[in-house]
mmCIF file of C-alpha atoms in Angstrom:
data_model
loop_
_atom_site.group_PDB
_atom_site.id
_atom_site.type_symbol
_atom_site.label_atom_id
_atom_site.label_comp_id
_atom_site.label_asym_id
_atom_site.label_seq_id
_atom_site.Cartn_x
_atom_site.Cartn_y
_atom_site.Cartn_z
ATOM 1 C CA UNK I 1 2.902 28.982 36.255
ATOM 2 C CA UNK I 2 5.835 31.061 35.083
ATOM 3 C CA UNK I 3 7.074 34.102 36.936
ATOM 4 C CA UNK I 4 10.323 34.416 34.993
ATOM 5 C CA UNK I 5 10.069 35.586 31.378
ATOM 6 C CA UNK I 6 13.242 33.684 30.470
ATOM 7 C CA UNK I 7 11.838 30.391 31.796
ATOM 8 C CA UNK I 8 8.599 30.950 29.879
ATOM 9 C CA UNK I 9 10.511 31.706 26.677
ATOM 10 C CA UNK I 10 12.599 28.541 27.113
ATOM 11 C CA UNK I 11 9.507 26.411 27.712
ATOM 12 C CA UNK I 12 7.801 27.841 24.648
ATOM 13 C CA UNK I 13 10.896 27.238 22.541
ATOM 14 C CA UNK I 14 11.131 23.608 23.698
ATOM 15 C CA UNK I 15 7.437 23.084 22.916
ATOM 16 C CA UNK I 16 7.857 24.626 19.470
ATOM 17 C CA UNK I 17 10.837 22.386 18.698
ATOM 18 C CA UNK I 18 8.978 19.272 19.864
ATOM 19 C CA UNK I 19 5.878 20.150 17.816
ATOM 20 C CA UNK I 20 8.009 20.892 14.729
ATOM 21 C CA UNK I 21 9.774 17.553 15.061
ATOM 22 C CA UNK I 22 6.461 15.738 15.565
ATOM 23 C CA UNK I 23 4.972 17.543 12.558
ATOM 24 C CA UNK I 24 7.894 16.493 10.375
ATOM 25 C CA UNK I 25 7.505 12.862 11.458
ATOM 26 C CA UNK I 26 3.767 12.885 10.687
ATOM 27 C CA UNK I 27 4.335 14.565 7.325
ATOM 28 C CA UNK I 28 6.982 12.008 6.368
ATOM 29 C CA UNK I 29 4.642 9.124 7.234
ATOM 30 C CA UNK I 30 1.644 10.763 5.527
ATOM 31 C CA UNK I 31 3.529 11.615 2.330
ATOM 32 C CA UNK I 32 4.689 8.011 2.096
ATOM 33 C CA UNK I 33 1.129 6.779 2.723
ATOM 34 C CA UNK I 34 -0.225 9.115 0.040
ATOM 35 C CA UNK I 35 2.374 7.935 -2.465
ATOM 36 C CA UNK I 36 1.487 4.296 -1.775
ATOM 37 C CA UNK I 37 -2.228 5.077 -2.168
ATOM 38 C CA UNK I 38 -1.577 6.799 -5.536
ATOM 39 C CA UNK I 39 0.449 3.803 -6.693
ATOM 40 C CA UNK I 40 -2.337 1.479 -5.606
ATOM 41 C CA UNK I 41 -4.928 3.616 -7.428
ATOM 42 C CA UNK I 42 -2.709 3.583 -10.547
ATOM 43 C CA UNK I 43 -2.793 -0.212 -10.630
ATOM 44 C CA UNK I 44 -5.963 -0.676 -12.675
ATOM 45 C CA UNK I 45 -9.524 0.519 -13.039
ATOM 46 C CA UNK I 46 -10.960 2.893 -12.095
ATOM 47 C CA UNK I 47 -7.417 4.322 -12.311
ATOM 48 C CA UNK I 48 -5.018 3.753 -15.191
ATOM 49 C CA UNK I 49 -4.089 0.205 -16.115
ATOM 50 C CA UNK I 50 -0.538 -1.008 -15.586
ATOM 51 C CA UNK I 51 1.339 -1.597 -18.833
ATOM 52 C CA UNK I 52 5.006 -1.710 -17.787
ATOM 53 C CA UNK I 53 4.834 -0.519 -14.172
ATOM 54 C CA UNK I 54 7.176 2.415 -14.888
ATOM 55 C CA UNK I 55 4.466 5.032 -14.431
ATOM 56 C CA UNK I 56 3.363 3.612 -11.103
ATOM 57 C CA UNK I 57 6.989 3.388 -9.944
ATOM 58 C CA UNK I 58 7.656 7.000 -10.986
ATOM 59 C CA UNK I 59 5.714 8.408 -8.013
ATOM 60 C CA UNK I 60 7.896 9.756 -5.197
ATOM 61 C CA UNK I 61 7.469 11.466 -1.860
ATOM 62 C CA UNK I 62 9.694 13.959 -0.080
ATOM 63 C CA UNK I 63 9.478 16.079 3.054
ATOM 64 C CA UNK I 64 11.624 19.095 3.794
ATOM 65 C CA UNK I 65 11.757 21.849 6.346
ATOM 66 C CA UNK I 66 12.369 25.549 5.867
ATOM 67 C CA UNK I 67 12.537 27.087 9.319
ATOM 68 C CA UNK I 68 9.160 26.544 10.992
ATOM 69 C CA UNK I 69 7.513 25.267 7.792
ATOM 70 C CA UNK I 70 7.267 21.560 6.965
ATOM 71 C CA UNK I 71 6.410 20.702 3.366
ATOM 72 C CA UNK I 72 5.427 17.261 2.112
ATOM 73 C CA UNK I 73 5.472 16.644 -1.632
ATOM 74 C CA UNK I 74 4.138 13.682 -3.578
ATOM 75 C CA UNK I 75 4.446 13.662 -7.328
ATOM 76 C CA UNK I 76 5.828 12.279 -10.535
ATOM 77 C CA UNK I 77 7.865 13.614 -13.422
ATOM 78 C CA UNK I 78 6.086 11.257 -15.823
ATOM 79 C CA UNK I 79 4.749 13.221 -18.792
ATOM 80 C CA UNK I 80 1.526 11.192 -18.994
ATOM 81 C CA UNK I 81 0.430 11.936 -15.399
ATOM 82 C CA UNK I 82 -1.814 14.919 -16.150
ATOM 83 C CA UNK I 83 -3.421 13.178 -19.119
ATOM 84 C CA UNK I 84 -4.115 10.024 -17.103
ATOM 85 C CA UNK I 85 -5.559 11.960 -14.140
ATOM 86 C CA UNK I 86 -7.729 14.422 -16.100
ATOM 87 C CA UNK I 87 -8.149 12.844 -19.529
ATOM 88 C CA UNK I 88 -7.512 14.532 -22.868
ATOM 89 C CA UNK I 89 -9.702 15.304 -25.844
ATOM 90 C CA UNK I 90 -8.077 16.959 -28.825
ATOM 91 C CA UNK I 91 -4.985 16.965 -30.981
ATOM 92 C CA UNK I 92 -1.547 16.729 -29.398
ATOM 93 C CA UNK I 93 1.584 18.534 -30.553
ATOM 94 C CA UNK I 94 2.380 15.682 -32.948
ATOM 95 C CA UNK I 95 -1.020 15.926 -34.643
ATOM 96 C CA UNK I 96 -2.476 12.767 -33.068
ATOM 97 C CA UNK I 97 -6.179 12.841 -32.191
ATOM 98 C CA UNK I 98 -7.247 11.679 -28.723
ATOM 99 C CA UNK I 99 -10.454 11.096 -26.850
ATOM 100 C CA UNK I 100 -8.966 9.702 -23.657
ATOM 101 C CA UNK I 101 -11.194 9.618 -20.576
ATOM 102 C CA UNK I 102 -9.780 10.540 -17.159
ATOM 103 C CA UNK I 103 -8.495 7.818 -14.857
ATOM 104 C CA UNK I 104 -8.302 9.649 -11.524
ATOM 105 C CA UNK I 105 -5.770 8.226 -9.119
ATOM 106 C CA UNK I 106 -4.105 11.202 -7.384
ATOM 107 C CA UNK I 107 -7.295 13.091 -6.506
ATOM 108 C CA UNK I 108 -8.991 10.090 -4.893
ATOM 109 C CA UNK I 109 -5.786 9.297 -2.972
ATOM 110 C CA UNK I 110 -5.681 12.839 -1.566
ATOM 111 C CA UNK I 111 -9.365 12.589 -0.619
ATOM 112 C CA UNK I 112 -8.706 9.298 1.178
ATOM 113 C CA UNK I 113 -5.477 10.327 2.917
ATOM 114 C CA UNK I 114 -6.154 13.987 3.758
ATOM 115 C CA UNK I 115 -8.485 13.613 6.759
ATOM 116 C CA UNK I 116 -6.107 11.166 8.453
ATOM 117 C CA UNK I 117 -3.240 13.610 7.936
ATOM 118 C CA UNK I 118 -5.175 16.438 9.565
ATOM 119 C CA UNK I 119 -6.060 14.252 12.561
ATOM 120 C CA UNK I 120 -2.476 12.986 12.907
ATOM 121 C CA UNK I 121 -1.036 16.515 12.769
ATOM 122 C CA UNK I 122 -3.466 17.744 15.414
ATOM 123 C CA UNK I 123 -2.674 14.793 17.666
ATOM 124 C CA UNK I 124 1.105 15.138 17.197
ATOM 125 C CA UNK I 125 1.142 18.847 18.045
ATOM 126 C CA UNK I 126 -1.123 18.347 21.059
ATOM 127 C CA UNK I 127 1.119 15.566 22.376
ATOM 128 C CA UNK I 128 4.280 17.596 21.777
ATOM 129 C CA UNK I 129 2.974 20.512 23.804
#
């Protein structure tokens, strides 16, 4: 029990720093796991087939902090990503006609990885406090 406001504030600050550090560690691990799952899903049906391996290798993960906010990002700059994930029916900007079905690989990876991330974050914060 705290009787000194300064001691309470210090304890709360230490707990916040520990939970922020633990959150960043979990996010880093989870972003990497999500990226690996996307790459696995992009290695053949039901996801897209591998032609050269460049698309699969284009996926990256990054985690950064802005004050008390931890952000994990997984993505690709590959132009074909949206078309592979969602499919495309129509004429592109070059006048080519497509009827390409979707080959979901990111969505299923998020569905598979998300619940574990939520559990890991809850556990990490509880342990840090």
